[in-house]
């Protein structure tokens, strides 16, 4: 589904990704771990199409299409979703409007019929309940005055509404209390199927206890320096990253 | 300061053509002041962006003259006050009884030059809706407001003008002890908009709030001047203003705060944020603080910028096309000062105007209120 091939990217004059190669097939869950500043968010942003990054070498395809040539909104309509490490506040624009506008824009691009207000409201309320959020949140501004944990929950709500194929979740587990982690994990697991794939960026084993990955990778210094199964995450939790840098 | 120079002669002639009943002593005295003072010119600091020269050629207003509130001109009256007093065709002259609570707003609407006087009695509450003539070639609407002790007045003024409209308003208000004035302004479109808000916080505990949005577009100019005089202790003033300029539109916000000697514990805050949406657009925002008391809190800030790129990416990453994402962020920026308007009808009206002006296909669910 996603093929990243020798991807090099830089910000301003700083090279951050120095040859990332990764292949994710439909049905799989991959976890990326790695020290602060190693390039995990940079990789996520480049895949979602954020401006300001220059890809100097290599590339990425999504379902056979040249992902990096697409506008961010086209990537979204094709099924790419990025859960932000730091979700953005958009004061004044309601969650309800934002979600409906986003879903209908994607549906329009895909040639599907847009949902009317009543159908959408029923559809979105069900998912708000699933995320154990208060339906009143729909009439509040997007992430406006949300706590850190509420913002992360809201990312997963957006994901459930938009039903993407590839979910890139950048530290969605950071800042969640134990109950919220369970709700968020259930949301992620609900999206797992043979047709979807997930890339989890995380620092903690505790997320991976709920959302079990098929593969775990370590990104360090802009490269994947080690890959393995779920056991690798437990090993990292014990030993940290030092032994890998030495390797 | 010329006396009978020819542009003013035009006004003297226009006055003589007024219906006889309209040529009252009050209007004639105002004309004399107008001829003596002339209209403000761009060499005055407060008028450096707005040139009224073109207005001198215009014939003042329609001819259905009624009685207007009369009274001595305010101490700081200029030629424009005199002009308005000479040619105002009509206006409210209202006195609200102590402790009255008016649910329905007073309406200051209509065409032509207007002069209004509104007095709100002790502990009374009132609403004032000012709607300018969207098609006016030249309209002035001047307000003389007096709030007695504990009185409260909420004002919503909208300018939703056609590209040729030239609109000038001036609100002068005197606030008694613990009186509250809450002014919301939505200025959209027009060729020229010049809006003055002069508030005298004359007694302790008075409070004034301005929530303003202006959108300058085409080749239009919107020039806002506020002056708040804190003359007594424990006064509060708040200004939350957003300015937008596209095309070759120009916006001005000049916010003067004077804290007079003895006005201790004054609490004043002025926040102006501007969004410049085209390379030819321009906004000048200037706070002017004069502080003659030592135990006061005066905060101010003006920002100028483009749309937040992180927010833009966030919206696009969810599938919103770039143009739609930009429009939505622009709208959210513009609405910010208006979302907190206390009166629900005023708030909804203000938000709806902005939504309609900035993009017409937005449904109500978009707006946080
Ligand atoms: N706009 C930018 N300008 C300059 N440097 C940047 C910019 N964005 C990211 N960087 C740098 O790139 C490096 C990688 O950052 P990135 O956010 O991808 O790390 P990360 O692996 O996600 O870290 P964390 O675990 O702390 O979230 C860091 O050194 C960061 O300071
Ligand atoms: Mg990161």
Coordinates of C-alpha atoms and ligand atoms in Angstrom, one line a residue:
Chain A
X1 CA 0.0 0.0 0.0
X2 CA 2.8 2.4 1.0
X3 CA 6.2 2.1 -0.5
X4 CA 8.9 4.5 0.8
X5 CA 12.1 4.2 -1.1
X6 CA 15.4 5.8 0.0
X7 CA 13.6 9.0 1.0
X8 CA 15.8 12.0 1.7
X9 CA 14.3 15.2 2.9
X10 CA 15.4 18.5 4.3
X11 CA 14.1 21.5 6.0
X12 CA 15.7 24.8 5.2
X13 CA 19.3 23.7 4.9
X14 CA 19.2 20.8 7.3
X15 CA 19.0 17.2 6.1
X16 CA 16.6 15.3 8.3
X17 CA 15.6 12.2 6.5
X18 CA 18.7 10.4 5.1
X19 CA 17.4 7.5 3.2
X20 CA 14.2 6.0 4.7
X21 CA 13.0 2.8 3.1
X22 CA 9.8 1.1 4.3
X23 CA 7.1 -1.0 2.8
X24 CA 3.7 -1.3 4.4
X25 CA 1.1 -3.7 3.0
X26 CA -2.6 -3.5 3.5
X27 CA -3.7 -5.2 6.7
X28 CA -0.4 -4.4 8.5
X29 CA 0.4 -2.3 11.5
X30 CA 3.9 -0.8 11.7
X31 CA 5.3 1.1 14.7
X32 CA 8.1 3.6 14.4
X33 CA 10.0 4.4 17.5
X34 CA 13.1 6.5 17.9
X35 CA 14.8 9.3 19.9
X36 CA 13.5 12.8 20.0
X37 CA 14.5 14.7 16.9
X38 CA 15.2 11.6 14.8
X39 CA 12.8 12.6 12.1
X40 CA 9.6 10.7 12.9
X41 CA 7.3 13.8 12.6
X42 CA 9.2 15.0 9.5
X43 CA 8.5 11.6 7.8
X44 CA 4.9 11.9 8.8
X45 CA 4.6 15.4 7.5
X46 CA 6.4 14.6 4.2
X47 CA 4.0 11.7 3.6
X48 CA 0.9 13.9 4.3
X49 CA 2.2 16.8 2.1
X50 CA 3.1 19.6 4.4
X51 CA 4.9 22.4 2.7
X52 CA 8.4 23.5 3.7
X53 CA 10.2 20.1 3.2
X54 CA 12.4 19.5 0.2
X55 CA 12.6 15.9 -0.9
X56 CA 16.1 15.7 -2.3
X57 CA 16.2 12.0 -3.2
X58 CA 14.0 8.9 -3.3
X59 CA 10.3 8.9 -3.1
X60 CA 7.1 7.3 -1.9
X61 CA 4.1 5.7 -3.6
X62 CA 0.6 5.1 -2.2
X63 CA -1.4 2.4 -3.9
X64 CA 0.9 2.7 -6.9
X65 CA 0.5 6.5 -7.2
X66 CA 3.4 9.0 -6.8
X67 CA 2.4 10.2 -3.3
X68 CA 4.8 13.1 -3.2
X69 CA 3.4 14.7 -6.4
X70 CA -0.1 15.0 -4.9
X71 CA -1.6 18.0 -3.0
X72 CA -2.4 17.3 0.6
X73 CA -6.1 17.3 0.0
X74 CA -5.7 14.8 -2.9
X75 CA -3.7 12.5 -0.5
X76 CA -6.5 12.8 2.0
X77 CA -9.2 12.0 -0.6
X78 CA -7.0 9.0 -1.7
X79 CA -7.1 7.7 1.9
X80 CA -4.1 9.1 3.7
X81 CA -4.7 10.4 7.2
X82 CA -2.2 12.0 9.5
X83 CA -3.0 12.2 13.2
X84 CA -1.0 15.2 14.3
X85 CA 1.5 15.1 17.2
X86 CA 0.3 18.7 17.9
X87 CA -3.3 19.1 16.7
X88 CA -4.1 22.6 15.5
X89 CA -6.7 24.9 17.1
X90 CA -9.0 26.6 14.7
X91 CA -11.0 28.9 16.9
X92 CA -14.4 29.9 15.6
X93 CA -14.9 27.0 13.2
X94 CA -17.1 24.3 14.7
X95 CA -16.0 20.6 14.7
X96 CA -19.3 19.8 13.1
X97 CA -18.7 22.0 10.2
X98 CA -15.1 21.1 9.8
X99 CA -15.8 17.3 9.8
X100 CA -18.7 17.6 7.4
X101 CA -16.8 19.9 5.0
X102 CA -13.8 17.5 5.1
X103 CA -15.8 14.4 4.6
X104 CA -17.9 15.9 1.8
X105 CA -14.8 17.4 0.1
X106 CA -13.2 13.9 0.1
X107 CA -16.4 12.3 -1.2
X108 CA -16.7 14.9 -3.9
X109 CA -13.2 14.2 -5.1
X110 CA -13.8 10.5 -5.1
X111 CA -17.1 11.0 -7.1
X112 CA -19.3 9.8 -4.2
X113 CA -22.5 11.5 -3.2
X114 CA -22.1 14.2 -0.5
X115 CA -24.0 13.6 2.8
X116 CA -26.7 16.1 3.8
X117 CA -26.8 17.7 7.2
X118 CA -29.2 15.3 8.8
X119 CA -27.5 12.1 7.6
X120 CA -24.1 13.6 8.5
X121 CA -25.3 14.5 12.0
X122 CA -26.5 10.9 12.7
X123 CA -23.2 9.5 11.3
X124 CA -20.9 11.8 13.3
X125 CA -22.9 11.5 16.6
X126 CA -22.4 7.7 16.5
X127 CA -18.7 8.2 16.3
X128 CA -18.6 10.9 18.9
X129 CA -20.2 8.3 21.3
X130 CA -17.7 5.7 20.2
X131 CA -14.9 8.0 21.3
X132 CA -16.8 8.7 24.5
X133 CA -16.8 12.4 23.9
X134 CA -19.6 14.8 24.7
X135 CA -21.7 15.6 21.6
X136 CA -21.6 19.2 22.6
X137 CA -18.1 19.2 21.4
X138 CA -19.5 19.3 17.8
X139 CA -20.5 22.9 18.4
X140 CA -17.2 24.0 19.9
X141 CA -14.4 25.3 17.8
X142 CA -11.9 22.8 16.4
X143 CA -9.6 21.9 19.2
X144 CA -10.4 25.3 20.8
X145 CA -9.6 25.1 24.5
X146 CA -9.4 21.3 24.3
X147 CA -7.0 19.7 26.7
X148 CA -4.0 17.8 25.3
X149 CA -5.8 14.5 25.7
X150 CA -9.0 15.8 24.2
X151 CA -7.2 17.0 21.1
X152 CA -5.7 13.5 20.6
X153 CA -9.2 11.9 21.0
X154 CA -10.4 14.4 18.5
X155 CA -7.8 13.3 16.0
X156 CA -9.1 9.7 16.3
X157 CA -12.7 11.0 15.9
X158 CA -11.7 12.7 12.7
X159 CA -10.1 9.5 11.5
X160 CA -13.3 7.5 12.3
X161 CA -15.4 10.0 10.4
X162 CA -13.1 10.1 7.4
X163 CA -12.4 6.4 7.2
X164 CA -9.0 6.5 5.6
X165 CA -7.0 3.6 4.3
X166 CA -3.6 4.6 5.6
X167 CA -3.4 6.0 9.1
X168 CA -0.2 7.7 10.1
X169 CA -0.6 8.4 13.8
X170 CA 2.2 10.7 15.2
X171 CA 2.3 10.2 19.0
X172 CA -1.4 10.0 19.3
X173 CA -0.9 8.2 22.6
X174 CA 1.2 11.0 24.2
X175 CA -0.6 12.9 26.8
X176 CA -3.5 10.4 27.2
X177 CA -4.6 9.2 30.6
X178 CA -5.2 5.4 31.0
X179 CA -8.9 5.5 30.1
X180 CA -8.3 7.7 27.2
X181 CA -5.5 5.5 25.9
X182 CA -8.0 2.6 25.9
X183 CA -10.6 4.6 24.0
X184 CA -8.1 5.8 21.5
X185 CA -6.7 2.3 21.0
X186 CA -10.2 0.9 20.5
X187 CA -10.7 3.6 17.8
X188 CA -7.5 2.6 16.0
X189 CA -8.3 -1.1 16.3
X190 CA -11.8 -0.5 14.9
X191 CA -10.1 0.8 11.7
X192 CA -7.9 -2.2 11.3
X193 CA -8.9 -4.4 8.5
X194 CA -7.4 -6.3 5.6
X195 CA -7.8 -3.2 3.5
X196 CA -6.2 -0.6 5.8
X197 CA -2.8 -0.1 7.1
X198 CA -1.4 1.8 10.1
X199 CA 1.9 3.6 10.9
X200 CA 2.1 4.3 14.6
X201 CA 4.7 6.7 15.8
X202 CA 5.2 6.3 19.5
X203 CA 7.6 6.4 22.4
X204 CA 5.7 3.9 24.5
X205 CA 5.1 0.2 24.8
X206 CA 1.8 0.8 26.5
X207 CA 0.1 1.8 23.2
X208 CA 1.5 -1.3 21.5
X209 CA -0.1 -3.5 24.3
X210 CA -3.5 -2.3 23.0
X211 CA -2.7 -1.9 19.3
X212 CA -0.4 -4.8 18.5
X213 CA 2.0 -4.1 15.7
X214 CA 3.2 -6.5 13.1
X215 CA 6.5 -4.7 12.7
X216 CA 8.5 -2.3 14.8
X217 CA 11.1 0.0 13.4
X218 CA 13.7 2.3 14.9
X219 CA 14.3 5.6 13.2
X220 CA 17.5 7.3 14.3
X221 CA 19.5 10.0 12.6
X222 CA 17.1 10.1 9.7
X223 CA 17.3 6.4 8.9
X224 CA 15.6 3.2 9.9
X225 CA 18.4 1.6 11.9
X226 CA 16.6 -1.5 13.1
X227 CA 13.4 -3.4 12.3
X228 CA 11.8 -6.3 14.1
X229 CA 8.6 -7.8 15.5
X230 CA 6.7 -6.7 18.6
X231 CA 9.5 -7.9 20.8
X232 CA 11.7 -5.1 19.6
X233 CA 9.5 -2.5 21.3
X234 CA 9.8 -4.3 24.6
X235 CA 13.6 -4.6 24.2
X236 CA 13.7 -0.8 23.5
X237 CA 11.6 0.0 26.5
X238 CA 14.2 -1.9 28.6
X239 CA 17.4 -0.8 27.0
X240 CA 16.7 2.6 25.4
X241 CA 18.3 3.5 22.0
X242 CA 22.0 3.7 23.0
X243 CA 22.9 0.1 22.1
X244 CA 21.5 0.7 18.6
X245 CA 23.5 3.9 17.9
X246 CA 26.6 1.9 18.9
X247 CA 25.7 -0.9 16.5
Chain B
X1 CA -9.0 77.2 8.3
X2 CA -10.3 79.3 5.4
X3 CA -13.5 81.2 5.8
X4 CA -15.6 81.6 2.7
X5 CA -13.5 79.7 0.2
X6 CA -15.4 78.3 -2.7
X7 CA -15.9 74.6 -1.7
X8 CA -17.6 75.9 1.5
X9 CA -19.6 78.4 -0.5
X10 CA -21.1 75.4 -2.1
X11 CA -22.4 74.4 1.3
X12 CA -23.6 77.9 2.1
X13 CA -25.6 77.8 -1.2
X14 CA -27.0 74.4 -0.4
X15 CA -28.1 75.6 3.0
X16 CA -30.0 78.5 1.4
X17 CA -31.8 76.0 -0.8
X18 CA -33.1 74.0 2.2
X19 CA -36.8 74.3 2.8
X20 CA -37.6 77.3 4.9
X21 CA -38.7 75.2 7.9
X22 CA -35.4 73.4 7.9
X23 CA -33.3 76.6 8.1
X24 CA -33.6 76.8 11.9
X25 CA -31.4 79.0 14.0
X26 CA -29.6 75.9 15.2
X27 CA -28.8 74.8 11.7
X28 CA -27.8 78.3 10.7
X29 CA -25.4 78.5 13.7
X30 CA -23.9 75.2 12.7
X31 CA -23.4 76.4 9.2
X32 CA -21.5 79.4 10.5
X33 CA -19.2 77.0 12.4
X34 CA -18.8 74.9 9.3
X35 CA -17.8 78.0 7.3
X36 CA -15.4 79.0 10.0
X37 CA -13.8 75.7 10.5
X38 CA -14.0 74.0 7.2
X39 CA -13.9 70.2 6.8
X40 CA -10.9 68.4 8.2
X41 CA -8.0 68.2 5.8
X42 CA -5.3 65.5 5.5
X43 CA -2.7 67.7 7.0
X44 CA -4.3 67.0 10.4
X45 CA -2.8 64.0 12.0
X46 CA -6.2 62.4 12.6
X47 CA -7.1 62.8 8.9
X48 CA -4.0 61.8 7.2
X49 CA -5.5 58.8 5.5
X50 CA -8.9 60.2 4.7
X51 CA -9.3 63.1 2.3
X52 CA -12.7 64.7 2.4
X53 CA -12.0 67.0 -0.6
X54 CA -14.2 65.0 -3.0
X55 CA -17.1 65.3 -0.5
X56 CA -17.2 69.0 -0.8
X57 CA -18.7 68.8 -4.2
X58 CA -21.6 66.7 -3.1
X59 CA -25.0 68.1 -2.4
X60 CA -26.1 67.1 1.1
X61 CA -28.8 64.5 1.4
X62 CA -32.5 64.3 0.6
X63 CA -34.8 67.1 1.6
X64 CA -37.3 65.6 4.1
X65 CA -36.0 67.7 7.0
X66 CA -37.3 67.0 10.5
X67 CA -36.3 68.4 13.9
X68 CA -33.0 67.1 15.1
X69 CA -31.6 67.0 18.6
X70 CA -30.3 70.5 19.3
X71 CA -27.7 71.4 21.8
X72 CA -24.4 73.1 22.2
X73 CA -21.6 71.6 20.2
X74 CA -19.2 69.4 22.1
X75 CA -15.9 71.0 23.2
X76 CA -13.9 69.1 20.6
X77 CA -16.3 69.7 17.7
X78 CA -14.8 70.2 14.3
X79 CA -16.1 71.2 10.9
X80 CA -17.5 67.8 10.4
X81 CA -19.7 68.1 13.5
X82 CA -20.8 71.4 12.1
X83 CA -21.5 69.9 8.7
X84 CA -23.6 67.2 10.3
X85 CA -25.5 69.6 12.5
X86 CA -26.2 71.8 9.4
X87 CA -27.5 69.1 7.1
X88 CA -28.8 66.3 9.3
X89 CA -32.3 65.5 8.2
X90 CA -33.5 63.5 11.1
X91 CA -32.4 61.5 14.1
X92 CA -33.4 59.8 17.3
X93 CA -33.7 61.9 20.4
X94 CA -34.3 59.4 23.1
X95 CA -34.2 59.5 26.9
X96 CA -34.5 56.2 28.6
X97 CA -36.0 56.3 32.1
X98 CA -34.0 55.1 35.1
X99 CA -34.1 51.4 35.6
X100 CA -35.9 50.7 32.3
X101 CA -34.8 47.6 30.5
X102 CA -35.4 47.8 26.7
X103 CA -35.5 44.5 25.0
X104 CA -36.0 45.9 21.6
X105 CA -33.1 47.9 20.1
X106 CA -33.4 51.5 19.2
X107 CA -33.0 51.8 15.4
X108 CA -30.7 54.3 13.8
X109 CA -31.2 53.6 10.1
X110 CA -32.2 55.5 7.0
X111 CA -30.7 57.6 4.4
X112 CA -29.1 61.1 4.4
X113 CA -27.2 62.8 7.2
X114 CA -28.4 61.9 10.7
X115 CA -27.9 63.3 14.1
X116 CA -28.9 61.3 17.2
X117 CA -29.0 61.9 20.9
X118 CA -29.4 59.0 23.3
X119 CA -29.6 59.3 27.0
X120 CA -29.8 56.2 29.2
X121 CA -31.0 56.9 32.7
X122 CA -29.6 55.5 36.0
X123 CA -29.3 51.7 35.9
X124 CA -31.3 51.5 32.7
X125 CA -30.3 49.1 29.9
X126 CA -30.7 49.7 26.2
X127 CA -29.7 48.4 22.8
X128 CA -28.9 50.5 19.7
X129 CA -28.7 49.2 16.2
X130 CA -27.0 51.4 13.7
X131 CA -27.3 50.5 10.1
X132 CA -25.7 52.7 7.5
X133 CA -27.2 53.3 4.1
X134 CA -25.4 50.8 1.9
X135 CA -25.9 53.0 -1.2
X136 CA -25.1 56.4 0.2
X137 CA -23.0 58.6 -2.0
X138 CA -22.2 60.4 1.3
X139 CA -23.8 59.8 4.6
X140 CA -22.8 61.1 8.0
X141 CA -24.4 59.7 11.2
X142 CA -23.4 61.3 14.5
X143 CA -24.3 60.1 17.9
X144 CA -24.3 61.9 21.2
X145 CA -24.6 59.3 23.9
X146 CA -24.9 59.8 27.7
X147 CA -24.9 56.9 30.1
X148 CA -25.9 57.8 33.7
X149 CA -24.7 55.9 36.7
X150 CA -25.0 52.1 36.3
X151 CA -26.5 52.5 32.8
X152 CA -25.7 50.1 30.0
X153 CA -25.9 50.4 26.3
X154 CA -25.0 47.8 23.7
X155 CA -24.5 49.0 20.2
X156 CA -24.2 47.2 16.9
X157 CA -23.2 49.2 13.9
X158 CA -22.9 47.7 10.5
X159 CA -21.6 49.1 7.2
X160 CA -22.3 46.6 4.5
X161 CA -21.8 49.0 1.6
X162 CA -21.8 49.1 -2.1
X163 CA -18.4 49.9 -3.7
X164 CA -19.3 53.6 -4.2
X165 CA -20.7 54.3 -0.7
X166 CA -19.0 56.9 1.5
X167 CA -20.0 56.7 5.1
X168 CA -18.9 58.7 8.1
X169 CA -19.9 58.0 11.7
X170 CA -19.0 59.5 15.0
X171 CA -20.1 58.3 18.3
X172 CA -19.4 60.5 21.3
X173 CA -20.2 59.0 24.6
X174 CA -20.0 60.1 28.2
X175 CA -20.0 57.4 30.8
X176 CA -21.1 58.0 34.4
X177 CA -20.2 55.9 37.4
X178 CA -20.2 52.1 36.7
X179 CA -21.8 52.7 33.3
X180 CA -21.1 50.2 30.5
X181 CA -20.9 50.9 26.8
X182 CA -20.4 47.9 24.5
X183 CA -19.9 48.7 20.9
X184 CA -19.6 46.2 18.1
X185 CA -18.8 47.2 14.6
X186 CA -18.8 45.4 11.3
X187 CA -17.5 47.4 8.4
X188 CA -17.6 45.7 5.1
X189 CA -17.0 47.2 1.7
X190 CA -17.6 50.8 0.6
X191 CA -15.4 53.4 -1.1
X192 CA -14.8 55.3 2.1
X193 CA -15.7 54.5 5.7
X194 CA -14.6 56.8 8.5
X195 CA -15.7 55.8 12.0
X196 CA -14.8 57.7 15.2
X197 CA -15.6 56.4 18.6
X198 CA -14.8 58.9 21.4
X199 CA -15.6 57.8 24.9
X200 CA -15.2 59.8 28.0
X201 CA -15.0 57.5 31.0
X202 CA -15.9 60.4 33.2
X203 CA -16.6 58.8 36.5
X204 CA -15.2 55.8 38.5
X205 CA -15.9 52.3 37.4
X206 CA -17.0 53.1 33.9
X207 CA -16.4 50.4 31.2
X208 CA -16.2 50.5 27.5
X209 CA -15.7 47.7 25.0
X210 CA -15.2 47.7 21.3
X211 CA -15.4 44.6 19.3
X212 CA -14.6 45.5 15.7
X213 CA -14.1 44.0 12.3
X214 CA -13.3 45.9 9.1
X215 CA -12.8 44.4 5.7
X216 CA -11.4 46.8 3.1
X217 CA -11.6 45.6 -0.5
X218 CA -11.6 46.9 -4.0
X219 CA -10.0 50.3 -3.7
X220 CA -11.9 51.2 -0.6
X221 CA -10.6 52.8 2.6
X222 CA -11.9 52.1 6.1
X223 CA -10.5 54.4 8.6
X224 CA -11.3 53.8 12.3
X225 CA -10.3 56.2 15.1
X226 CA -11.0 55.6 18.7
X227 CA -10.3 57.8 21.6
X228 CA -10.9 56.7 25.2
X229 CA -10.4 59.2 27.9
X230 CA -10.0 57.6 31.3
X231 CA -10.7 60.5 33.7
X232 CA -11.6 58.7 36.9
X233 CA -10.3 55.7 38.8
X234 CA -11.2 52.0 38.2
X235 CA -12.2 52.5 34.6
X236 CA -12.0 49.6 32.1
X237 CA -11.5 49.7 28.4
X238 CA -11.2 46.9 26.0
X239 CA -10.6 46.9 22.2
X240 CA -10.6 43.8 20.2
X241 CA -10.3 44.6 16.6
X242 CA -9.6 42.6 13.4
X243 CA -8.8 44.1 10.1
X244 CA -8.7 42.4 6.7
X245 CA -7.6 43.9 3.5
X246 CA -7.7 42.5 0.0
X247 CA -7.4 43.8 -3.5
X248 CA -6.0 47.3 -3.1
X249 CA -8.1 48.0 0.0
X250 CA -6.7 50.1 2.8
X251 CA -7.6 49.9 6.5
X252 CA -6.6 52.2 9.3
X253 CA -7.0 51.7 13.0
X254 CA -5.9 54.4 15.3
X255 CA -6.6 53.7 18.9
X256 CA -5.9 56.5 21.4
X257 CA -6.0 55.9 25.1
X258 CA -5.6 58.8 27.5
X259 CA -5.3 58.0 31.2
X260 CA -5.7 61.4 32.9
X261 CA -4.0 62.2 36.2
X262 CA -5.9 60.6 39.0
X263 CA -7.4 57.8 36.9
X264 CA -5.7 55.2 39.1
X265 CA -6.4 51.5 38.6
X266 CA -7.4 52.0 35.0
X267 CA -7.4 48.7 33.2
X268 CA -7.0 49.1 29.5
X269 CA -6.3 46.6 26.8
X270 CA -6.2 47.1 23.1
X271 CA -5.6 44.1 20.7
X272 CA -5.6 44.6 17.0
X273 CA -4.9 41.8 14.5
X274 CA -4.7 42.3 10.8
X275 CA -4.7 40.0 7.9
X276 CA -3.4 41.3 4.6
X277 CA -4.6 39.1 1.8
X278 CA -3.1 40.7 -1.3
X279 CA 0.2 42.4 -2.0
X280 CA -1.5 45.7 -2.8
X281 CA -3.6 45.8 0.3
X282 CA -2.5 47.9 3.2
X283 CA -3.4 48.3 6.9
X284 CA -2.1 50.9 9.3
X285 CA -2.7 50.2 12.9
X286 CA -1.5 52.4 15.6
X287 CA -2.0 52.5 19.3
X288 CA -1.5 55.9 21.0
X289 CA -1.1 55.8 24.7
X290 CA -0.9 58.8 26.9
X291 CA -0.6 57.9 30.5
X292 CA -0.5 60.4 33.3
X293 CA -1.3 58.1 36.2
X294 CA 1.1 55.6 37.8
X295 CA -1.1 52.8 39.1
X296 CA -2.6 51.6 35.8
X297 CA -2.6 48.5 33.6
X298 CA -2.4 49.3 29.9
X299 CA -1.8 46.5 27.4
X300 CA -1.7 46.9 23.7
X301 CA -0.6 44.9 20.7
X302 CA -1.0 45.0 17.0
X303 CA -0.1 42.2 14.7
X304 CA 0.0 41.9 10.9
X305 CA 0.2 38.7 9.0
X306 CA -1.0 36.2 6.5
X307 CA -2.9 33.0 7.3
X308 CA -1.5 30.5 9.7
X309 CA 0.2 27.9 7.5
X310 CA 0.0 25.1 10.0
X311 CA -3.7 25.6 10.3
X312 CA -3.9 25.7 6.5
X313 CA -2.1 22.4 6.3
X314 CA -4.3 20.8 9.0
X315 CA -7.4 21.6 7.0
X316 CA -6.0 20.4 3.7
X317 CA -4.7 17.2 5.3
X318 CA -8.3 16.5 6.1
X319 CA -9.3 16.9 2.5
X320 CA -10.4 20.6 2.3
X321 CA -9.3 22.1 -1.0
X322 CA -6.8 24.9 -0.5
X323 CA -9.2 27.7 -1.5
X324 CA -11.9 26.5 0.8
X325 CA -9.4 26.1 3.7
X326 CA -8.2 29.6 3.2
X327 CA -11.7 31.0 3.1
X328 CA -12.6 29.1 6.3
X329 CA -9.5 30.4 8.2
X330 CA -10.2 33.9 7.0
X331 CA -13.7 33.7 8.2
X332 CA -12.6 32.3 11.6
X333 CA -10.1 35.1 11.9
X334 CA -12.7 37.8 11.1
X335 CA -15.4 36.4 13.4
X336 CA -13.2 36.3 16.5
X337 CA -14.1 39.7 18.0
X338 CA -17.8 39.2 17.2
X339 CA -18.3 35.8 18.8
X340 CA -18.4 37.4 22.3
X341 CA -21.1 40.0 21.6
X342 CA -23.3 39.6 24.6
X343 CA -26.7 40.2 22.9
X344 CA -27.6 37.1 21.0
X345 CA -29.6 38.8 18.3
X346 CA -26.7 41.3 17.7
X347 CA -24.2 38.5 17.7
X348 CA -26.0 36.4 15.2
X349 CA -26.7 39.4 13.0
X350 CA -23.0 40.3 13.0
X351 CA -21.7 36.8 12.3
X352 CA -24.2 36.3 9.5
X353 CA -23.1 39.5 7.9
X354 CA -19.5 38.5 8.0
X355 CA -20.2 35.0 6.7
X356 CA -22.3 36.3 3.9
X357 CA -19.7 38.9 2.9
X358 CA -16.7 36.5 3.0
X359 CA -18.4 33.5 1.5
X360 CA -22.0 33.0 0.8
X361 CA -22.3 29.2 0.9
X362 CA -21.4 28.7 4.5
X363 CA -24.1 27.2 6.6
X364 CA -24.8 28.2 10.2
X365 CA -23.2 25.1 11.7
X366 CA -19.9 26.6 10.8
X367 CA -20.2 29.4 13.3
X368 CA -19.4 29.0 17.0
X369 CA -21.7 31.3 18.9
Ligands
LIG1 N1 11.0 23.8 10.3 C1 12.2 23.3 10.8 N2 13.3 24.0 10.8 C2 14.4 23.6 11.3 N3 14.6 22.4 11.8 C3 13.5 21.6 11.9 C4 12.2 22.0 11.4 N4 11.3 21.0 11.6 C5 12.0 20.0 12.2 N5 13.3 20.4 12.4 C6 14.3 19.6 13.0 O1 14.3 18.3 12.4 C7 14.7 17.3 13.4 C8 13.6 16.2 13.3 O2 12.4 16.7 13.9 P1 11.1 15.8 14.0 O3 10.0 16.7 14.5 O4 10.9 15.1 12.8 O5 11.6 14.8 15.2 P2 10.8 13.6 15.9 O6 11.5 12.4 15.6 O7 9.3 13.7 15.5 O8 10.9 14.0 17.4 P3 10.0 13.9 18.7 O9 10.1 12.5 19.2 O10 10.5 14.8 19.7 O11 8.6 14.2 18.3 C9 14.8 18.0 14.7 O12 16.2 18.2 15.0 C10 14.1 19.3 14.5 O13 14.6 20.3 15.3
LIG2 MG1 7.6 14.2 16.5

